[in-house]
Every structure is written in structure tokens, then in C-alpha cells.
Tab-separated table of C-alpha atoms and ligand atoms in Angstrom:
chain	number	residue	atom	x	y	z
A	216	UNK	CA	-88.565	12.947	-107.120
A	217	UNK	CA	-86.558	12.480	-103.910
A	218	UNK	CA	-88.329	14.096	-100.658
A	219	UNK	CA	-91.675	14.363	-103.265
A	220	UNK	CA	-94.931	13.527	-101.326
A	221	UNK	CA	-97.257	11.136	-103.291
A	222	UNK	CA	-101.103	10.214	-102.785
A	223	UNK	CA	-102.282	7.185	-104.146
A	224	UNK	CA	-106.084	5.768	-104.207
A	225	UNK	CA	-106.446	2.908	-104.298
A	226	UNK	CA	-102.993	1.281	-103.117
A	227	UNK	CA	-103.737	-2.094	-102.230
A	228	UNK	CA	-103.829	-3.886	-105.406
A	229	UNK	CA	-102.864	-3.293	-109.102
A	230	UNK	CA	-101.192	-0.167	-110.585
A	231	UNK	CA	-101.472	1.869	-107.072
A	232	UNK	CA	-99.337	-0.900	-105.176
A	233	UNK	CA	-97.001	-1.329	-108.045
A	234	UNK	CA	-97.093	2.612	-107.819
A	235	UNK	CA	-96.545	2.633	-104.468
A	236	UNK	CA	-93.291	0.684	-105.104
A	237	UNK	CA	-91.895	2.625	-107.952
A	238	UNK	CA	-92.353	5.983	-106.005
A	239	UNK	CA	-90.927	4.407	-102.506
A	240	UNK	CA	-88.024	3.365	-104.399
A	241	UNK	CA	-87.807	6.625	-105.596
A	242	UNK	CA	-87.399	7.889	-101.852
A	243	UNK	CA	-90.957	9.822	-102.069
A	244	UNK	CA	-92.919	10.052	-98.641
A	245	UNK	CA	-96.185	8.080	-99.691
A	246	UNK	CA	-100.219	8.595	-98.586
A	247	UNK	CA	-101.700	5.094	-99.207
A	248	UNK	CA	-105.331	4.960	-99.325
A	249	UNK	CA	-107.724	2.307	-100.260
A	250	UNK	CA	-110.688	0.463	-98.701
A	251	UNK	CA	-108.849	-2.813	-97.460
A	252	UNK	CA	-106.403	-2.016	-94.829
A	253	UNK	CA	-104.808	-5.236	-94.735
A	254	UNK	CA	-102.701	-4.662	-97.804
A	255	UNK	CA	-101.963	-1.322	-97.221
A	256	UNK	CA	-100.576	-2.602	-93.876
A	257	UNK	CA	-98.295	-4.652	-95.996
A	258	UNK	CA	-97.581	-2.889	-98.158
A	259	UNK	CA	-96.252	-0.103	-95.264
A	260	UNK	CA	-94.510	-2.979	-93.746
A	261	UNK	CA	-92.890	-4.123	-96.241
A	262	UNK	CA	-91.775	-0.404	-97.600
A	263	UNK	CA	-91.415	1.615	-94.514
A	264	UNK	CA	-87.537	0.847	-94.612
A	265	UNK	CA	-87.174	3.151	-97.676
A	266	UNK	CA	-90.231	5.421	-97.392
A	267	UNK	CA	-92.391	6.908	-95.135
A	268	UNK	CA	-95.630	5.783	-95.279
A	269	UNK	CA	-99.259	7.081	-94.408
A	270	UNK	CA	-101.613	5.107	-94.689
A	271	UNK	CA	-105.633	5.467	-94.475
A	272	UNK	CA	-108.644	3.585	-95.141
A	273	UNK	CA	-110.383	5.491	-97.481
A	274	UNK	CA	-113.206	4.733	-99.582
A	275	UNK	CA	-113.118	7.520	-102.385
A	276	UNK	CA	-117.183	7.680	-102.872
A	277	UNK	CA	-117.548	9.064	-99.423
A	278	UNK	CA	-117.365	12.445	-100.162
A	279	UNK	CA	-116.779	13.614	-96.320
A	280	UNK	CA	-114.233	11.279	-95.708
A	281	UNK	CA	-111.988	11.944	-98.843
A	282	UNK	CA	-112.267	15.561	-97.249
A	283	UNK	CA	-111.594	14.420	-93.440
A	284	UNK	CA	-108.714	12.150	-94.957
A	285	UNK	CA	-107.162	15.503	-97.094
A	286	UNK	CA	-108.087	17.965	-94.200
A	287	UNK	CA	-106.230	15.437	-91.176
A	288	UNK	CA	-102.827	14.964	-92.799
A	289	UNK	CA	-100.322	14.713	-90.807
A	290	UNK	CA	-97.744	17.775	-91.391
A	291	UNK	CA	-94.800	15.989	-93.117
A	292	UNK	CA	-97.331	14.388	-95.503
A	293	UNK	CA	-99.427	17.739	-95.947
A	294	UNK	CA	-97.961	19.497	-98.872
A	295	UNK	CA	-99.242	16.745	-101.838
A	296	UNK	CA	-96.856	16.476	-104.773
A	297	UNK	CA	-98.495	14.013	-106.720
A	298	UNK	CA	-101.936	12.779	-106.833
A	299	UNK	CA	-102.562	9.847	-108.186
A	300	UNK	CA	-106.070	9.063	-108.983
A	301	UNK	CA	-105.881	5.688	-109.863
A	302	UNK	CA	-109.144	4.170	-106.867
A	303	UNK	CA	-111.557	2.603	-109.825
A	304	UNK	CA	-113.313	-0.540	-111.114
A	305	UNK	CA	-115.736	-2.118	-113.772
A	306	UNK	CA	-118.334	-4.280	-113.115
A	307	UNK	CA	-120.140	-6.734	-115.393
A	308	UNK	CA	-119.650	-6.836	-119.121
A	309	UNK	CA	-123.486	-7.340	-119.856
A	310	UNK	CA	-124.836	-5.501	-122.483
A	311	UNK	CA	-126.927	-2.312	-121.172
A	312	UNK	CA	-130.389	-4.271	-121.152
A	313	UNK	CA	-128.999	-6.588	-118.404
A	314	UNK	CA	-126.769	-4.934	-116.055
A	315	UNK	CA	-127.591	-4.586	-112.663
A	316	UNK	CA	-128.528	-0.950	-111.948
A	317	UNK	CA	-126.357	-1.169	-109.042
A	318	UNK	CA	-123.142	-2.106	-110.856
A	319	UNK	CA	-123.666	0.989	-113.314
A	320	UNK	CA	-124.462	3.431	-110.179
A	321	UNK	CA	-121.035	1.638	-108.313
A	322	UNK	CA	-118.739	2.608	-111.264
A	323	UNK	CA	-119.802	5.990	-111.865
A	324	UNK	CA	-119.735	6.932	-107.476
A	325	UNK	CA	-116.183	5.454	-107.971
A	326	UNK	CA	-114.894	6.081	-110.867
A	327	UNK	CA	-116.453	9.753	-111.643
A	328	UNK	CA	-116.944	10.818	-108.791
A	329	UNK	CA	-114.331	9.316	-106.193
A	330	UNK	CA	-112.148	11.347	-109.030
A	331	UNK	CA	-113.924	14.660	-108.297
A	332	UNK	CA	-113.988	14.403	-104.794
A	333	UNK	CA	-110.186	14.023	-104.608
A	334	UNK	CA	-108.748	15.950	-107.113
A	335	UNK	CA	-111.342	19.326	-105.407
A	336	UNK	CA	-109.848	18.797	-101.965
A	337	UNK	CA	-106.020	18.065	-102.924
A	338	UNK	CA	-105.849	20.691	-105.946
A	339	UNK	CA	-106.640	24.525	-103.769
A	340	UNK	CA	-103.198	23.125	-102.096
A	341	UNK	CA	-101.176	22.577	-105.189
A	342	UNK	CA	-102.604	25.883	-106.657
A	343	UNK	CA	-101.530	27.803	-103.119
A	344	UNK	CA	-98.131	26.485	-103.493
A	345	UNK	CA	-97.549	27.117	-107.540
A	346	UNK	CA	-96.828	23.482	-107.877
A	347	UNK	CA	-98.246	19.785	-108.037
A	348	UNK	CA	-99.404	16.637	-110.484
A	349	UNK	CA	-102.793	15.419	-110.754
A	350	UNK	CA	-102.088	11.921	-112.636
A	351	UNK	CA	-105.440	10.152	-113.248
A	352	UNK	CA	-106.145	6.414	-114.464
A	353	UNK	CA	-108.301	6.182	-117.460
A	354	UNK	CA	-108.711	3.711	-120.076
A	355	UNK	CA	-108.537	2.664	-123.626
A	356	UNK	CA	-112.386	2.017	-122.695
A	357	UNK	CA	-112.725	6.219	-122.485
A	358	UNK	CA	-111.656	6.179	-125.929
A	359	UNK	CA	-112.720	2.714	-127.914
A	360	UNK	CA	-116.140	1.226	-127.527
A	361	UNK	CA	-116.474	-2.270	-127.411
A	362	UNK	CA	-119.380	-4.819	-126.000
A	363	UNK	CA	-120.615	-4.745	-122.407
A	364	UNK	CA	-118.032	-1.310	-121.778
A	365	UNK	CA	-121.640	0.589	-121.776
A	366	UNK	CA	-120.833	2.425	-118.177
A	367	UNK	CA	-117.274	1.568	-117.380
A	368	UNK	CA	-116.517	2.932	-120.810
A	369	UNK	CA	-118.088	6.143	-120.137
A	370	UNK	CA	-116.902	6.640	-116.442
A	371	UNK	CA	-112.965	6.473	-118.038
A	372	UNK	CA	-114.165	8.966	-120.941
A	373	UNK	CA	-115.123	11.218	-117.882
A	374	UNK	CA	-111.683	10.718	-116.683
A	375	UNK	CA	-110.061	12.223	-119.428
A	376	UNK	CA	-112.263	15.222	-120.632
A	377	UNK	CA	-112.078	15.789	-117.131
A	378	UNK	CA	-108.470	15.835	-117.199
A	379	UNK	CA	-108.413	18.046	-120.185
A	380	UNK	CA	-110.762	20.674	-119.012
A	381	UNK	CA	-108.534	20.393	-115.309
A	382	UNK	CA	-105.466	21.676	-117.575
A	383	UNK	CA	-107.533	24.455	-118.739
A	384	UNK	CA	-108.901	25.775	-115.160
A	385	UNK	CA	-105.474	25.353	-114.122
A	386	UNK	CA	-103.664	27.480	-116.872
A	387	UNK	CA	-101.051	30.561	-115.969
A	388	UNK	CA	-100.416	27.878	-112.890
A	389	UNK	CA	-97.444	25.282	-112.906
A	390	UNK	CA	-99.696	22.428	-111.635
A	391	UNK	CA	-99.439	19.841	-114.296
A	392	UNK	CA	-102.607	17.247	-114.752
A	393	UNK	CA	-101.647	14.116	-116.997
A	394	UNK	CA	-104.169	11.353	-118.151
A	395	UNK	CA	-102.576	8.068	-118.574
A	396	UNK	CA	-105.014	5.386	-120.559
A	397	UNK	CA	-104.161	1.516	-120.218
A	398	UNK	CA	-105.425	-1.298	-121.874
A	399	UNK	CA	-105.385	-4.908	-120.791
A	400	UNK	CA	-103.072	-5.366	-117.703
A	401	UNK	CA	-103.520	-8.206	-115.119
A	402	UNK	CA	-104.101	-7.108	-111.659
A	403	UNK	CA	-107.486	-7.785	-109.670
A	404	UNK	CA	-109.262	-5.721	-111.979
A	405	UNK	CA	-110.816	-8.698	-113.824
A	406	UNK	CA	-111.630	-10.656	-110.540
A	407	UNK	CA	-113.593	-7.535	-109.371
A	408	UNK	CA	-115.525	-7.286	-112.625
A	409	UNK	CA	-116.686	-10.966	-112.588
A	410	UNK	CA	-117.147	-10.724	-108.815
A	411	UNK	CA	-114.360	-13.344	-107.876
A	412	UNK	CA	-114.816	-15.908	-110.460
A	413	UNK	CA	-111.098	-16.529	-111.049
A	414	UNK	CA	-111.375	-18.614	-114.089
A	415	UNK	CA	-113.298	-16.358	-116.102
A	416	UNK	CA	-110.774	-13.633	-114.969
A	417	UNK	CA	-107.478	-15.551	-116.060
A	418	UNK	CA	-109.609	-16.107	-119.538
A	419	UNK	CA	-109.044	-12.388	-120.015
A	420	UNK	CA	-105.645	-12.761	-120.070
A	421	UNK	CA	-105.220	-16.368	-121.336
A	422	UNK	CA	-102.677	-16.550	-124.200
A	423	UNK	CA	-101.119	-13.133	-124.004
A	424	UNK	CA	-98.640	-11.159	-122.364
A	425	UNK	CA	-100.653	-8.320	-120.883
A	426	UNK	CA	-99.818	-5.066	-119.609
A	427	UNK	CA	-98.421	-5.562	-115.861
A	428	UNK	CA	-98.693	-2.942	-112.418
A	429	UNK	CA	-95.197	-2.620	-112.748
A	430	UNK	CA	-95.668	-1.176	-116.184
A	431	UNK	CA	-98.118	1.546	-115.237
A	432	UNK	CA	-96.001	2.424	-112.259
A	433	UNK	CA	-92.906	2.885	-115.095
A	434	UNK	CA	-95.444	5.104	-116.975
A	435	UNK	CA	-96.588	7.268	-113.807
A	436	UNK	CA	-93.090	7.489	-113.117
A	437	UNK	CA	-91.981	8.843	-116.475
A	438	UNK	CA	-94.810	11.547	-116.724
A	439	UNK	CA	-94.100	12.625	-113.108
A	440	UNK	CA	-90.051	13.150	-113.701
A	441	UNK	CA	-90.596	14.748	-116.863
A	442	UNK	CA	-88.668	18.929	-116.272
A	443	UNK	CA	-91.631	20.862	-114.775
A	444	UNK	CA	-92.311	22.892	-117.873
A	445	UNK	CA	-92.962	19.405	-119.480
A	446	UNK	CA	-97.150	18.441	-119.248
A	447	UNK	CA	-97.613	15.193	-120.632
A	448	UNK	CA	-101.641	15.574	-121.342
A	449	UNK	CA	-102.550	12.055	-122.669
A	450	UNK	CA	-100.958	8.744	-122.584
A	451	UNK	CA	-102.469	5.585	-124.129
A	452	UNK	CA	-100.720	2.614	-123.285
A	453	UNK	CA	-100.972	-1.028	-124.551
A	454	UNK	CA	-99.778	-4.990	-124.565
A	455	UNK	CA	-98.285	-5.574	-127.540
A	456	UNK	CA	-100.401	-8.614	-127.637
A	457	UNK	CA	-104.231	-5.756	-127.744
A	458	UNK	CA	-104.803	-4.237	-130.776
A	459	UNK	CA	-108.097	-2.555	-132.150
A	460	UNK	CA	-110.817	-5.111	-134.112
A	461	UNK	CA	-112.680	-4.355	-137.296
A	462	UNK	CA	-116.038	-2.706	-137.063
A	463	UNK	CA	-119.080	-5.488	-135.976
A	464	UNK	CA	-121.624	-6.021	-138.320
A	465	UNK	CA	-124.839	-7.460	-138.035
A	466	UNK	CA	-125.709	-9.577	-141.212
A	467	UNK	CA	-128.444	-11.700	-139.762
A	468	UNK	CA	-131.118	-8.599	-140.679
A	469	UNK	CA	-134.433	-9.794	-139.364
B	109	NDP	P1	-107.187	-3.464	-109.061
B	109	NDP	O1	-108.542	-4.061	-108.856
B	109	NDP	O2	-106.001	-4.316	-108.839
B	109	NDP	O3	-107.039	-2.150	-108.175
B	109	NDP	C1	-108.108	-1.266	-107.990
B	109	NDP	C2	-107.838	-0.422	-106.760
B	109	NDP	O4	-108.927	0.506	-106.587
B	109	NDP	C3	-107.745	-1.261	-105.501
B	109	NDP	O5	-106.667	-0.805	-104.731
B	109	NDP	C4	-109.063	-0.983	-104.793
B	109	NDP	O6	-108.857	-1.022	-103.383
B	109	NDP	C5	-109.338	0.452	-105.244
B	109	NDP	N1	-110.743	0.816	-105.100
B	109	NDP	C6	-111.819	0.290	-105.737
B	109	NDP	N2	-112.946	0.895	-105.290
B	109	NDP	C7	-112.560	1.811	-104.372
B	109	NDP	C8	-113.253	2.740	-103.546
B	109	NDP	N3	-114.584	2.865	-103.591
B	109	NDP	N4	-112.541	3.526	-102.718
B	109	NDP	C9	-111.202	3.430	-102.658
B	109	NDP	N5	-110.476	2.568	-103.400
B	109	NDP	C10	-111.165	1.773	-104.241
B	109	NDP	O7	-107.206	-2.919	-110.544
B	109	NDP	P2	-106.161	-2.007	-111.345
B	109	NDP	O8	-104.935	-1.763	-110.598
B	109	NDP	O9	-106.072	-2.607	-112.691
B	109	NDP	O10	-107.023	-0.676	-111.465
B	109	NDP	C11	-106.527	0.605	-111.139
B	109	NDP	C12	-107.166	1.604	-112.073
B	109	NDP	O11	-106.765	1.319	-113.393
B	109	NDP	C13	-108.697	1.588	-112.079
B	109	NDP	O12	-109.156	2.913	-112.138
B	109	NDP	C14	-109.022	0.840	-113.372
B	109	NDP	O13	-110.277	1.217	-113.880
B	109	NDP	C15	-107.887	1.308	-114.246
B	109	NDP	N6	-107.553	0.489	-115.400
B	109	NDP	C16	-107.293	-0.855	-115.280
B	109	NDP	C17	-106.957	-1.592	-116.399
B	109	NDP	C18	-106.730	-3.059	-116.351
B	109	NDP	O14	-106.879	-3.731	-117.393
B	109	NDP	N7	-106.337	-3.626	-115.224
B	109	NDP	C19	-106.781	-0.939	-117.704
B	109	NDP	C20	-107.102	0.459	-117.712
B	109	NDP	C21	-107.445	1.138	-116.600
B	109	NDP	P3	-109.900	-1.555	-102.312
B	109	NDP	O15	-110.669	-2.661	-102.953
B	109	NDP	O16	-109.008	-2.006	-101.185
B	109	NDP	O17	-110.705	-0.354	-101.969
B	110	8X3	C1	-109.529	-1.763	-118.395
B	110	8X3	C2	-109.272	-2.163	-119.789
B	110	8X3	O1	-110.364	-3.117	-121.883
B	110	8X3	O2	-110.903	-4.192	-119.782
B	110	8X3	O3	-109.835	-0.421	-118.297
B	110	8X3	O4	-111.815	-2.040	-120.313
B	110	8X3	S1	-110.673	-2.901	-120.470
């Protein structure tokens, strides 16, 4: 991967920081985006040693500026290797008769549609050049239901049709498109879904050993150093400690 050129959404927190690691260690030359700059100022800090870094505030649900940010690399971080599209969230866990309209409308500009916006402007590049890696961040919510998922749920089952149907579209092409699908991991995802209430974000995680950053940046690396003939379509990954439940049944009939 040495001399590779990575983009990341979403690099100050979570899997894309931890990603942002793994790759710098690597000796790739890394975009950072995100909406905070602060931590992506740290995090260039704190890897420019190794790497170099790019950095840009980028909020992936502004469909001009994902294109400005694409369209106004500099040269030596022009010719994307690796996309990452990792920029997403949940909000809420009410069930679908009490969730703020908002919430619903935020997930699905982010997590749908941030992913559209850069995968169209990074992928005419990779095609041009015969080469690239689209790696998108699903979820075991794409794939198994469970109460107050409702939108968030959805948005990740968007993610990977999506990234199915990319492989398709890209076929007779050696740009490879890779769907990775964690479950539980502790990063600020929990904090942003109950809107900074800390303790009911460590609850999530009380008890277990859950998936970590690190861990998803081991996974992203794996897919992306696979031989280039290799596509890794689908990858669901999991804490030992998250398993699935039984069906729920109602037996209070009314
Ligand atoms: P974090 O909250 O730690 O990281 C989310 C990242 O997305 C942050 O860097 C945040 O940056 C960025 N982001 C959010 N909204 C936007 C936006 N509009 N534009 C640009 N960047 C944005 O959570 P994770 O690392 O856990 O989440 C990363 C991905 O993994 C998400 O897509 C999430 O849905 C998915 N995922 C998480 C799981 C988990 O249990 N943690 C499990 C399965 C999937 P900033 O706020 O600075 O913009
Ligand atoms: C994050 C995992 O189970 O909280 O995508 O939806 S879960």
C-alpha cells in the first residue's frame, strides 16, 4: 500500500481516525475530511511525520462542496487509491411514531446520500486510470432489524445494495468496491445518537468487549491489501460479546 493515496470521510473520530492511522502507518499519502477541523488538525499533527496529510473540512451532504473538495486536490493527492466512505451517523432509537422528522431526513442526507455524492465524483477517476477501491461503512443494521433501527437501518441497507450494484456498473474494470458491515464498536457513534448524553452511551457498551476503531481499520486494511484480482464484496464483522436475539413476540393480544 506504500505511496497509495487514501480518502477518508469522516476522519475525526471512530473508524476513519483509527483508519487514518492504520493507512499512515502504512506510508499511504492521506485526504482527511470531516466536519470538525480541530481533530483533523490533530490528527495531521500528530501523523504528518510518517504521512502526508490533506486535510479538508468537508461536510459530505453538501453536494457542491464534496465536488469543489474532489475537483481542488492538490496534484500529489489527485490520483485517489482508496475511498473510504465511512462519514455517517444514527440518530434516536425511537420507534417510527416518535422520531423527529429531522433526525430521519439527517441520516439519510448523510448516510445515503453523502455516499452518492462521493463515490460519483471520486469513481470517473479510478475508472480513467483502470484502478481504485471504493470501501464503504455499512452495518449489521443494513442487514438485521431490530427496535428503533427504522431509518438508520435502512440508510446502511442502501449502503450495501449500493455497493453491490457499484460492482456491477463497474464490471470489465479493475476498480474493486468492498462493503464492510460492523456491529457494536465504541467510538462517538453512541454519543451522537443520544445527542451527548454520555451515560446512556457507555450503557451501550456496558459489560462487553465491543468492537474497537482499531479493529475496523485492521478490516479496511485487509480488504484493501488483498492481490488486485481479489474483490472482497461483503464483510460482516462482530464483538464476540453481539450475537443475533430470538424473534419478539407480542403475547399481550388486545
Ligand atoms: P463516530 O461518530 O466516531 O464517527 C463518525 C464520523 O462521521 C465522524 O468523523 C464525523 O465527523 C463524520 N460525519 C458525521 N456526519 C458527517 C457529515 N455530514 N459530513 C462529514 N462527516 C460527517 O462513529 P463511527 O466511527 O462508529 O462511525 C463511522 C461509520 O461507521 C458510520 O458510517 C457509522 O454509521 C458506521 N458504523 C458504526 C458502528 C458503531 O457501532 N460504532 C457499527 C457499524 C457501522 P464530524 O462530526 O467531524 O463531521
Ligand atoms: C451501528 C451498529 O447496532 O448500533 O451501525 O446499529 S448498531
Amino acid at each position: 500500500m506504500n505511496g497509495k493515496t487514501i480518502f477518508i470521510t469522516g476522519a475525526s473520530s471512530g473508524f476513519g481516525a483509527a483508519s487514518a492511522r492504520m493507512f499512515a502507518a502504512e506510508g499511504c499519502r492521506l485526504v482527511l475530511t470531516a466536519r470538525r477541523i480541530d481533530p483533523l488538525l490533530k490528527l495531521q499533527d500528530e501523523l504528518s511525520g510518517t504521512s502526508e496529510i490533506h486535510i479538508i473540512p468537508l461536510d459530505v451532504r453538501d453536494r457542491e462542496a464534496v465536488h469543489g473538495a474532489v475537483e481542488s486536490l492538490p496534484d500529489r493527492f489527485r490520483n485517489i487509491d482508496v475511498l473510504l466512505n465511512n462519514a455517517g451517523l444514527a440518530l434516536g432509537l425511537e420507534p417510527a411514531h416518535q422520531v423527529d422528522l429531522d433526525d430521519w431526513d439527517t441520516m439519510v442526507d448523510t448516510n445515503i446520500k453523502g455516499v452518492m455524492y462521493c463515490t460519483r465524483f471520486v469513481l470517473p477517476g479510478m475508472v480513467a486510470r483502470n484502478s481504485g477501491h471504493i470501501v464503504n461503512i455499512s452495518s449489521t443494521a443494513g442487514a438485521w432489524p431490530y427496535p428503533g433501527g427504522n431509518v438508520y437501518g435502512g440508510t446502511k441497507a442502501f449502503v450495501t445494495q449500493f455497493s453491490r450494484n457499484l460492482r456491477c456498473d463497474l464490471l470489465g474494470t479493475k476498480v474493486r468496491v468492498t462493503c464492510i458491515q460492523p456491529g457494536m464498536a465504541e467510538t462517538e457513534f453512541s454519543k451522537v445518537r443520544f445527542k451527548g448524553d454520555e451515560n446512556k452511551a457507555s450503557g451501550v457498551y456496558q459489560g462487553t468487549q465491543p468492537l474497537r476503531g482499531e479493529d475496523i481499520a485492521e478490516t479496511v486494511r485487509w480488504v484493501v491489501s488483498q492481490p488486485s484480482h481479489v474483490n472482497v464484496n461483503t464483510l460482516e464483522v462482530m464483538s464476540i460479546d453481539q450475537t443475533w436475539g430470538p424473534f419478539a413476540i407480542n403475547r399481550e393480544q388486545k
